[in-house]
Tab-separated table of C-alpha atoms in Angstrom:
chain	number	residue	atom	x	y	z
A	20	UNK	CA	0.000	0.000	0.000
A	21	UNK	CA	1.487	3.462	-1.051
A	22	UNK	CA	2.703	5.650	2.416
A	23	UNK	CA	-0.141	7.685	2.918
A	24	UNK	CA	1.527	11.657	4.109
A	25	UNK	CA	-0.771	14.480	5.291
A	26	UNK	CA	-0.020	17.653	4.729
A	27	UNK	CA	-1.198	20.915	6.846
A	28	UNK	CA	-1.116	24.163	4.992
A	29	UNK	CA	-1.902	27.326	6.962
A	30	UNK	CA	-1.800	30.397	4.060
A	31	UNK	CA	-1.275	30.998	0.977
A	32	UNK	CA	2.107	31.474	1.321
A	33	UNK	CA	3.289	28.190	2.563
A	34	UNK	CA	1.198	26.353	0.398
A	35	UNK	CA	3.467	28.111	-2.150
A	36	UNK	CA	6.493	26.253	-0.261
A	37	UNK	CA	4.462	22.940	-0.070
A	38	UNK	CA	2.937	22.682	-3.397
A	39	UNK	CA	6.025	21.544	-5.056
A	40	UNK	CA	6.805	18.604	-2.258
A	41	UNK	CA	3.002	17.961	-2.362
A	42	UNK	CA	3.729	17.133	-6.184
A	43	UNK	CA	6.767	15.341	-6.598
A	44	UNK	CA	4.855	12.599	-3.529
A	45	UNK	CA	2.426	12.686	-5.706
A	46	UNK	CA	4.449	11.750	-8.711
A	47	UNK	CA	5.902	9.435	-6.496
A	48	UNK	CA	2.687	7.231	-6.466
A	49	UNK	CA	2.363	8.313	-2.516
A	50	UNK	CA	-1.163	9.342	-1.067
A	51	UNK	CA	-0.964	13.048	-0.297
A	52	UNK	CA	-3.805	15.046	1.369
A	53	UNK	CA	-4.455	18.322	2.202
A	54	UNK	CA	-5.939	20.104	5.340
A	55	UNK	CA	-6.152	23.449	4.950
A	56	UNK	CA	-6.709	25.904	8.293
A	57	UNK	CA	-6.212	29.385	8.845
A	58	UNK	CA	-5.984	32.309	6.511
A	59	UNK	CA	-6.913	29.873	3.629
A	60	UNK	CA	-10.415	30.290	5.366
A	61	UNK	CA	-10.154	33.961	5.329
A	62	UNK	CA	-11.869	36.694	3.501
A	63	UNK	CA	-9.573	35.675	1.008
A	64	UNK	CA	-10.520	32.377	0.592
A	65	UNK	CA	-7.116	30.780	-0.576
A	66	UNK	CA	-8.378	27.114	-1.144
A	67	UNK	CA	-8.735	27.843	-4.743
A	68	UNK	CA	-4.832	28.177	-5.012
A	69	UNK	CA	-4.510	24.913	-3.898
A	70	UNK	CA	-6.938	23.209	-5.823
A	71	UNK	CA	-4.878	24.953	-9.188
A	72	UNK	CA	-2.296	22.912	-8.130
A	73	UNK	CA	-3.669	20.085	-8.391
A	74	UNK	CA	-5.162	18.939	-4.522
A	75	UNK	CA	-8.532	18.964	-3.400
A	76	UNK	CA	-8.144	20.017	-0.068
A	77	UNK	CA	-8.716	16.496	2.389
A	78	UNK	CA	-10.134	18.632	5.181
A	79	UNK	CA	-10.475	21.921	6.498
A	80	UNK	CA	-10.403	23.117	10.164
A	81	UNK	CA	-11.335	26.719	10.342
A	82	UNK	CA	-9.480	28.245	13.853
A	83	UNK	CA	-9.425	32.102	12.394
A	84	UNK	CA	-11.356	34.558	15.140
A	85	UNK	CA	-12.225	38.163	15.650
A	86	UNK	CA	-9.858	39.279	17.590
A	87	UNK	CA	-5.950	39.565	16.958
A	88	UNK	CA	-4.618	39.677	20.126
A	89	UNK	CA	-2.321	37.000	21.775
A	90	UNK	CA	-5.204	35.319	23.509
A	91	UNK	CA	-6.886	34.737	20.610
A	92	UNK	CA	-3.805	32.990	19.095
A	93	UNK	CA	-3.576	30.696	21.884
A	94	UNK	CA	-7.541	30.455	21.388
A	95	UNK	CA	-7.073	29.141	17.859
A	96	UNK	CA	-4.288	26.442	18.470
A	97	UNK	CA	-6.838	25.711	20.643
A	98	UNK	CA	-9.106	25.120	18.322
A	99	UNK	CA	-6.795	23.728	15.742
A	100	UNK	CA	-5.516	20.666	18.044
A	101	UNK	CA	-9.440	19.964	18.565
A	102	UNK	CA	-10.062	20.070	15.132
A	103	UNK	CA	-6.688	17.932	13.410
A	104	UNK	CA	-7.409	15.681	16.075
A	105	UNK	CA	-10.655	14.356	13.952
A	106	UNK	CA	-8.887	14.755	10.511
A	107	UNK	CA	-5.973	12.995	11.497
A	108	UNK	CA	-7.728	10.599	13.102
A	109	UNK	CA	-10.078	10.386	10.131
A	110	UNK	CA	-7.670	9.977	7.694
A	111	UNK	CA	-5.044	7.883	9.420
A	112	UNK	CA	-1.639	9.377	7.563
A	113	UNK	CA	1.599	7.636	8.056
A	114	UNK	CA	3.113	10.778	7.991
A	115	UNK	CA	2.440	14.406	8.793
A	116	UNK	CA	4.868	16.833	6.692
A	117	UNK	CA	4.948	20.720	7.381
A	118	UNK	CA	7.032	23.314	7.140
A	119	UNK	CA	7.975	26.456	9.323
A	120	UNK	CA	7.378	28.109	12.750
A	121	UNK	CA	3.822	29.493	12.727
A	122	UNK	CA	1.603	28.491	15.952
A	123	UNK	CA	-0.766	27.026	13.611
A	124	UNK	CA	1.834	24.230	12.814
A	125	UNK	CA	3.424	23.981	16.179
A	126	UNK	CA	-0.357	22.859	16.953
A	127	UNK	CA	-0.728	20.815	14.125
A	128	UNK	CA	2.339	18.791	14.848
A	129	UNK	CA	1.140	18.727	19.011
A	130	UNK	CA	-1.695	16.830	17.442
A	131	UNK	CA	0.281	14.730	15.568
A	132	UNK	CA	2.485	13.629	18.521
A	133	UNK	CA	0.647	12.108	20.479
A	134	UNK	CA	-1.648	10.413	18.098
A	135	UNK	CA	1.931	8.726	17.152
A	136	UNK	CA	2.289	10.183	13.756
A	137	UNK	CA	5.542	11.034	12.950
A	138	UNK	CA	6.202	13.999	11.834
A	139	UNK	CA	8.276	15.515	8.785
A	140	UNK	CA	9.888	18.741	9.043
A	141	UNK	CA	10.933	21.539	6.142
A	142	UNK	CA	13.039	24.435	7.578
A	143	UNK	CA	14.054	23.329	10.940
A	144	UNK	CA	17.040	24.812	11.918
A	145	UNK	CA	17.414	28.572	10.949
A	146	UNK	CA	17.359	31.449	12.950
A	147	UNK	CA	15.087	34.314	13.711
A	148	UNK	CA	15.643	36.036	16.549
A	149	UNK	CA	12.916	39.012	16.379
A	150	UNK	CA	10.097	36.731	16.553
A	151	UNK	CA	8.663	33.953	18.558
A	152	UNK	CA	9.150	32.166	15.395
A	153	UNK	CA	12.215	31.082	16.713
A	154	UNK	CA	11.254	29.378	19.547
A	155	UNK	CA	7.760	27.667	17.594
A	156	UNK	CA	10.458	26.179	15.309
A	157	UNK	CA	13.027	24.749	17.492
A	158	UNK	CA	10.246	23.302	19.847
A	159	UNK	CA	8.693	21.867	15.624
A	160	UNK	CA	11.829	20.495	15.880
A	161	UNK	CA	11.993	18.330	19.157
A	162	UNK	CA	9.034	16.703	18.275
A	163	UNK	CA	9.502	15.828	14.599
A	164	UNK	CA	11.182	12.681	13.650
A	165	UNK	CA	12.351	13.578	9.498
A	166	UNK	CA	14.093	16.760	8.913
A	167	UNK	CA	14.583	18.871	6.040
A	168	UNK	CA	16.407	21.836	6.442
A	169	UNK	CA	17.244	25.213	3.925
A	170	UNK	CA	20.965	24.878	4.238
A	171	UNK	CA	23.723	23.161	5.626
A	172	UNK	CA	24.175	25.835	8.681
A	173	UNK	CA	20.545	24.785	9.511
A	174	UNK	CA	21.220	21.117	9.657
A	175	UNK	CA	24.072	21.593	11.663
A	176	UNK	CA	21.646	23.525	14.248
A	177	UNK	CA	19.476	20.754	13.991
A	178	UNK	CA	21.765	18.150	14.734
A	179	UNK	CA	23.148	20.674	18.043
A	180	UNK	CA	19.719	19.861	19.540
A	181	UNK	CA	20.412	16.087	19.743
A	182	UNK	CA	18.564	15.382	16.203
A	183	UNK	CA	20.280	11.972	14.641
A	184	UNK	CA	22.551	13.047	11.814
A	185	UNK	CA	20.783	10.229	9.355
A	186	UNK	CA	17.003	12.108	10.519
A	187	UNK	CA	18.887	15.432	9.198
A	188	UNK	CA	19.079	16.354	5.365
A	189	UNK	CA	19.818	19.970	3.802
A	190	UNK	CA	17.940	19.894	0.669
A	191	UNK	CA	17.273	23.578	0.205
A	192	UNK	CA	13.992	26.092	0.218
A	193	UNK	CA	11.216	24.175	-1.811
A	194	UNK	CA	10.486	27.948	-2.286
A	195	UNK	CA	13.138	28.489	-4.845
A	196	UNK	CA	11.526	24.940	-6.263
A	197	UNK	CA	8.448	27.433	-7.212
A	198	UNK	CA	9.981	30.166	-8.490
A	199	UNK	CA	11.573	27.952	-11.768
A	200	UNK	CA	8.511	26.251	-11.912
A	201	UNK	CA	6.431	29.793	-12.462
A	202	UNK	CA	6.066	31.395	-15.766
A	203	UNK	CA	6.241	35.139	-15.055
A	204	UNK	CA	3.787	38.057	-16.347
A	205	UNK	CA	5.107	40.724	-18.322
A	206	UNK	CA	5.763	44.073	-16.642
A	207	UNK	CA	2.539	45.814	-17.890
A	208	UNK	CA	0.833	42.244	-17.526
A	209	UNK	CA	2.046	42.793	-13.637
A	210	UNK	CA	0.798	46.538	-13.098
A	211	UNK	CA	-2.514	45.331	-14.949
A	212	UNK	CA	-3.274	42.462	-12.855
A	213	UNK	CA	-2.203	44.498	-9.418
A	214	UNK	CA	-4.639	47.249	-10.912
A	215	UNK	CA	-1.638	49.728	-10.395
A	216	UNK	CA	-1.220	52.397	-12.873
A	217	UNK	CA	2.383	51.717	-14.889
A	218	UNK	CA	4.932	53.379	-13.094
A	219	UNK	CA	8.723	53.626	-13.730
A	220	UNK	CA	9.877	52.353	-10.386
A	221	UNK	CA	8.291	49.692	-8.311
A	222	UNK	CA	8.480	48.594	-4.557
A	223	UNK	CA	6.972	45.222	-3.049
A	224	UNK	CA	6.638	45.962	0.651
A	225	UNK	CA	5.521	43.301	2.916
A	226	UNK	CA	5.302	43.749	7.008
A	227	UNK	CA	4.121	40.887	9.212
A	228	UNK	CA	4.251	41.418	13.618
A	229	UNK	CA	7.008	41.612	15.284
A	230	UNK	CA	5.698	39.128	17.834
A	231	UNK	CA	8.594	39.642	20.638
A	232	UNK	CA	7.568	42.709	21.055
A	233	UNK	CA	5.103	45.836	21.199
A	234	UNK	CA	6.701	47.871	18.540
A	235	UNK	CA	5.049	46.685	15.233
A	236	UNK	CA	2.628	49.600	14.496
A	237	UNK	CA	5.536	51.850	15.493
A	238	UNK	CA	7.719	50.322	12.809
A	239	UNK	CA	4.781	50.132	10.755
A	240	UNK	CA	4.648	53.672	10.850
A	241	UNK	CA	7.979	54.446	10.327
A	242	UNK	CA	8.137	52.520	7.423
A	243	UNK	CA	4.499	54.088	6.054
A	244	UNK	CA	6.124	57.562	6.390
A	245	UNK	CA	9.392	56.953	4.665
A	246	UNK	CA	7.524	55.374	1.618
A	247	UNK	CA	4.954	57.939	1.534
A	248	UNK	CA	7.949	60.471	1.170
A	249	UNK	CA	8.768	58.659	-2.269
A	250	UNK	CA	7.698	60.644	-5.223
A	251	UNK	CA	5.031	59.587	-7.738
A	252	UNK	CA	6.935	57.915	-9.635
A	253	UNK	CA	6.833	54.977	-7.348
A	254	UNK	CA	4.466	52.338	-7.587
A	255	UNK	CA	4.080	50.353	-4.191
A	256	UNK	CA	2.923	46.813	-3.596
A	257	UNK	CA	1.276	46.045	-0.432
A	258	UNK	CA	0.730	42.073	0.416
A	259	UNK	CA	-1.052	40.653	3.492
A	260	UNK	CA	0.132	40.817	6.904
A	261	UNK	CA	0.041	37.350	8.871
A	262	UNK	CA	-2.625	36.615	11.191
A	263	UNK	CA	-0.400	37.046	14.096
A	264	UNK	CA	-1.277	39.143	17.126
A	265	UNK	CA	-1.747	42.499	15.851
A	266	UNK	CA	-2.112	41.302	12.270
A	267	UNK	CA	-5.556	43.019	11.644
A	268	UNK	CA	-4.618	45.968	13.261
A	269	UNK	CA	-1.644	46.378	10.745
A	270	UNK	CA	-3.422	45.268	7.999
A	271	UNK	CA	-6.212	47.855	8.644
A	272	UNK	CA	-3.193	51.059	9.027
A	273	UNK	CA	-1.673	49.784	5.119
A	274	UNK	CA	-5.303	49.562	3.724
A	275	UNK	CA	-5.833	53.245	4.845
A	276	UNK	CA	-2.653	54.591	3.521
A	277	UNK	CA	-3.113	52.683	0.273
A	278	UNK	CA	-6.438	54.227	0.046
A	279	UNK	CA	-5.055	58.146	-0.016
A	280	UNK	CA	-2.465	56.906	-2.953
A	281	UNK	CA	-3.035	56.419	-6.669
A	282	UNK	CA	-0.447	54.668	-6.669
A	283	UNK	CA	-0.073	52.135	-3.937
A	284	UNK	CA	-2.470	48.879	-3.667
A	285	UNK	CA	-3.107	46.631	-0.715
A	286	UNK	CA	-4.222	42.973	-1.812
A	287	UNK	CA	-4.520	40.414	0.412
A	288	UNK	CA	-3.208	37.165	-1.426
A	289	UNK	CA	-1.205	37.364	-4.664
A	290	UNK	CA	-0.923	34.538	-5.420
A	291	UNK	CA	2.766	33.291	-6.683
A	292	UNK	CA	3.063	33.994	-9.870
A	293	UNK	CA	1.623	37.141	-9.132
A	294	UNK	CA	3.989	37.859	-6.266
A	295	UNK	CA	6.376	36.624	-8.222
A	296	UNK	CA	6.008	38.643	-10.978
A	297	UNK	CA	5.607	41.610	-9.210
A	298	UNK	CA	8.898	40.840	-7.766
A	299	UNK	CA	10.592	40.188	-11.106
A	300	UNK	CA	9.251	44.190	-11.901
A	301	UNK	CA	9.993	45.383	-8.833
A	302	UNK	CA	13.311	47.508	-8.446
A	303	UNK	CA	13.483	46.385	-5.047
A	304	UNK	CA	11.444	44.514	-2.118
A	305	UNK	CA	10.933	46.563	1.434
A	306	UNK	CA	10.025	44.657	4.366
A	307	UNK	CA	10.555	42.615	7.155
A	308	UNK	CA	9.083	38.791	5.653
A	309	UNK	CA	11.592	35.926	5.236
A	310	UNK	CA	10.464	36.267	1.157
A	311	UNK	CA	13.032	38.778	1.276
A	312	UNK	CA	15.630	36.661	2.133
A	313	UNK	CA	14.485	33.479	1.099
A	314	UNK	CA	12.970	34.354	-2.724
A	315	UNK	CA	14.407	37.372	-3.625
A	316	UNK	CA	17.513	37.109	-4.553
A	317	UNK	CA	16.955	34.383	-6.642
A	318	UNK	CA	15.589	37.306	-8.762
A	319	UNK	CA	18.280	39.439	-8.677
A	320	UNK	CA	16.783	42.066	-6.591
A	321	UNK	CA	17.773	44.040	-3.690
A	322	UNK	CA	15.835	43.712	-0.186
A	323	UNK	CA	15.657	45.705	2.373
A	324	UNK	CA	15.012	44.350	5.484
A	325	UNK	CA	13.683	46.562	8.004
A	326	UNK	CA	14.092	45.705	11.785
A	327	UNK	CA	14.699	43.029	13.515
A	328	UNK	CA	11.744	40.092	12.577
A	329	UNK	CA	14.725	38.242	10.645
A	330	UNK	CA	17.533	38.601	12.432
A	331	UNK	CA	20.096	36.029	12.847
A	332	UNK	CA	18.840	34.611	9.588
A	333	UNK	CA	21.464	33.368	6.949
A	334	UNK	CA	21.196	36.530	3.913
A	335	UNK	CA	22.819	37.052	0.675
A	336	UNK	CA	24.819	40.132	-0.713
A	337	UNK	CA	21.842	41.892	-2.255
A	338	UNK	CA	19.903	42.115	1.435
A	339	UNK	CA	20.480	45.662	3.048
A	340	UNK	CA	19.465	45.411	6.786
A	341	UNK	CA	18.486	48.687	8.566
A	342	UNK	CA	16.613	49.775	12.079
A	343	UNK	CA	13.043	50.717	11.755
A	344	UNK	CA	13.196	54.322	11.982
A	345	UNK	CA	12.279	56.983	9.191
A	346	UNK	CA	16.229	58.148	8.517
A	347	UNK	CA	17.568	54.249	8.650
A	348	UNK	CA	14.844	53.347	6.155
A	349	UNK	CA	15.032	55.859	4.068
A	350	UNK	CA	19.014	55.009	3.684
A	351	UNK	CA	18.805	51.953	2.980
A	352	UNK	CA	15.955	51.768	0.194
A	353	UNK	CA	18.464	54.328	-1.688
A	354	UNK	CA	21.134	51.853	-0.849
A	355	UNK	CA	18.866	48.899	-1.967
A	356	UNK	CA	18.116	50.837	-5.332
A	357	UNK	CA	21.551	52.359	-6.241
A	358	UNK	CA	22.710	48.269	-5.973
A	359	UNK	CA	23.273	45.911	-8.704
A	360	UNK	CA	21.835	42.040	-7.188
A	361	UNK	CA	22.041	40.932	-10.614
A	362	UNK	CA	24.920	38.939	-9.122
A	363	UNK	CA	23.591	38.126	-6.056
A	364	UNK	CA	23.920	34.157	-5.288
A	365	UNK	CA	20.785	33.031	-3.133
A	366	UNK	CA	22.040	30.520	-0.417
A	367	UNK	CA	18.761	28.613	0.012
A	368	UNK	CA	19.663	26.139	-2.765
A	369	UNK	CA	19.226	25.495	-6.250
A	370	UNK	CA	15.445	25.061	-7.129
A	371	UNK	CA	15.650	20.888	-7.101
A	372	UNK	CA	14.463	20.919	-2.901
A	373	UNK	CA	10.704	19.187	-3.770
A	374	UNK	CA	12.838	16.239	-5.176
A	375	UNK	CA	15.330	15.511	-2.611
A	376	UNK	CA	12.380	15.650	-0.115
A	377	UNK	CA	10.081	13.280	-2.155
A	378	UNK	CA	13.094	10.907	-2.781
A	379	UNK	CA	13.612	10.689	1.006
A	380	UNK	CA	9.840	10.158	2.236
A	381	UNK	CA	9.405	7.885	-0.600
A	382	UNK	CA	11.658	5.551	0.449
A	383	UNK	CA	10.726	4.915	4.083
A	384	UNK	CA	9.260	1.852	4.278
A	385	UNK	CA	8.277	1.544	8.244
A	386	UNK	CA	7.246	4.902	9.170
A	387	UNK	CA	6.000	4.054	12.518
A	388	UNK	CA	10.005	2.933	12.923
A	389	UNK	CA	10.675	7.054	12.628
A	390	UNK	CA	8.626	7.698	16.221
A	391	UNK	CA	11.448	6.121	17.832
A	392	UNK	CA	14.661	8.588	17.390
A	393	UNK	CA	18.299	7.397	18.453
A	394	UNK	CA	20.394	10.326	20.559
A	395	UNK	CA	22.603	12.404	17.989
A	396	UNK	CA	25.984	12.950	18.681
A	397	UNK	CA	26.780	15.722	21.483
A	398	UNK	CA	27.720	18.695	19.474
């Protein structure tokens, strides 16, 4: 019987990570289903993206509530654990494969462990010190049994925590995976589908929480006034803000400055080959979102990442890193666009991640063997 693996999607975004693993199992002759849970059950309605690629969604378990306050995160891991814990029982996967730090999947894979389903994990291992990202994946870590990590440096962190070096395998961002797999818009096929009036210089700007602290509407801010200082002829791109505590609010403070300028948009969910796209016409991306980081200079394109959100996270050449104040900013988006990245070599891998995942889950043949893990070597 072919190894049945579940697979827990939380956004848009990381389904944009996941689709290309969820493929090549597929391809593979292994069962693969889908259960989609927060923002894909959002006014945005995201399940549509994954069905385009091919997956009717297994389940859904809709956790998303009113308020977006840290309560009301803990509320809907709540509600999450409650909810997998049906699907997964349900469908009875041999393996549960997800990727990242969000709460959502740190619930997810709570669920998971003590049901005894052992648990696959992409991008264990790297390092983010501004948010509580950091300590969601590291804990995703301890309790998954496979791990697949964006570079080397990460699988060496992974193996520090007492992972077994044969569990550990650097195989790259599946994110990159996406990117050659995507066949780009034109530049005025771009500003026409963002409904942006053609400019000669473009910025995609994306600005999730800062969740260690109180300061992300004050960064916000900052950020909002330095860009608003830009003349007309920049465009600006606005995507979604996470549903992390304080996620609305921020959300709500980028629709209203969008709304006094012709030539800034908000949208919720690109979409990746719109993101993409917009990326590929953008003369530079402004923000602090691990896209920046991860994707981006895979495009040759400079980022500038503002604050602290991704700090301690590995970055190539064509990142400029600068405090979240007006002056700082404003600095380093005339660094970012005086640059060249052309040349800029992304360290997250070489596009062929999906595979060297499939190829490894594919060839487990007792998975229930993977809930017991031998100690790795003191580091």
């Amino acid at each position: 019987m072919a190894l049945h693996v579940a697979i827990v999607t939380g956004s848009r975004a990381d389904w944009g990570l996941l689709a290309g693993p969820a493929r090549a199992l597929a391809d593979r002759g292994l069962r693969v289903s889908v259960i989609a849970t927060g923002q894909h059950l959002g006014p945005a309605n995201t399940l549509e993206a994954i069905r385009q690629d091919g997956f009717e969604p297994a389940d859904t378990v809709d956790i998303l509530l009113a308020a977006d306050t840290g309560a009301a995160a803990a509320k809907a891991m709540g509600l999450l654990q409650i909810g997998l814990a049906e699907t997964l029982g349900r469908l009875a996967p041999d393996l549960l494969l997800v990727l990242g730090d969000r709460y959502e999947i740190l619930a997810a894979v709570s669920a998971a462990l003590v049901m005894r389903i052992p648990v696959a994990h992409i991008a264990g291992g790297d390092i983010t010190e501004g948010a509580m990202d950091d300590a969601i994946r590291h804990a995703i870590t301890k309790m998954a049994s496979l791990h697949f990590t964006t570079t080397e440096e990460a699988a060496a962190r992974v193996r520090a925590m007492g992972e077994p070096a044969g569990r550990v395998h650097a195989v790259g961002s599946p994110g990159i995976d996406r990117i050659r797999a995507t066949a780009l818009l034109t530049r005025d096929e771009t500003f026409a589908a963002l409904g942006l009036p053609p400019t000669p210089k473009l910025l995609v700007v994306t600005f999730h929480p800062v969740t260690l602290s109180d300061s992300s509407r004050a960064e916000l801010a900052a950020l909002l006034d330095t860009l608003g200082r830009l003349g007309p002829e920049f465009g600006l791109v606005f995507t979604g803000v996470n549903a992390d505590p304080d996620g609305a609010t921020l959300d709500r403070d980028i629709a209203a400055f969008c709304a006094r300028r012709p030539n800034a948009v908000h949208r919720g969910s690109l979409g990746s080959r719109l993101y993409f796209s917009a990326v590929a016409a953008a003369d530079a991306v402004v923000g602090n979102s691990s896209s920046g980081l991860y994707e981006v200079p895979s495009f040759g394109k400079p980022t500038v990442d503002v604050g602290d959100r991704q700090k301690g996270r590995l970055r190539a050449s064509s990142v400029v890193h600068c405090a979240p104040t007006r002056d700082a900013i404003a600095a380093a988006i005339a660094q970012a666009l005086a640059m060249d990245a052309s040349g800029a070599v992304n360290p997250y891998g070489d596009g062929r991640s999906s595979a060297r995942i499939a190829d490894v889950i594919a060839a487990i043949e007792r998975p229930r063997d993977l809930l017991r893990k031998p100690a790795g070597d003191a580091p």
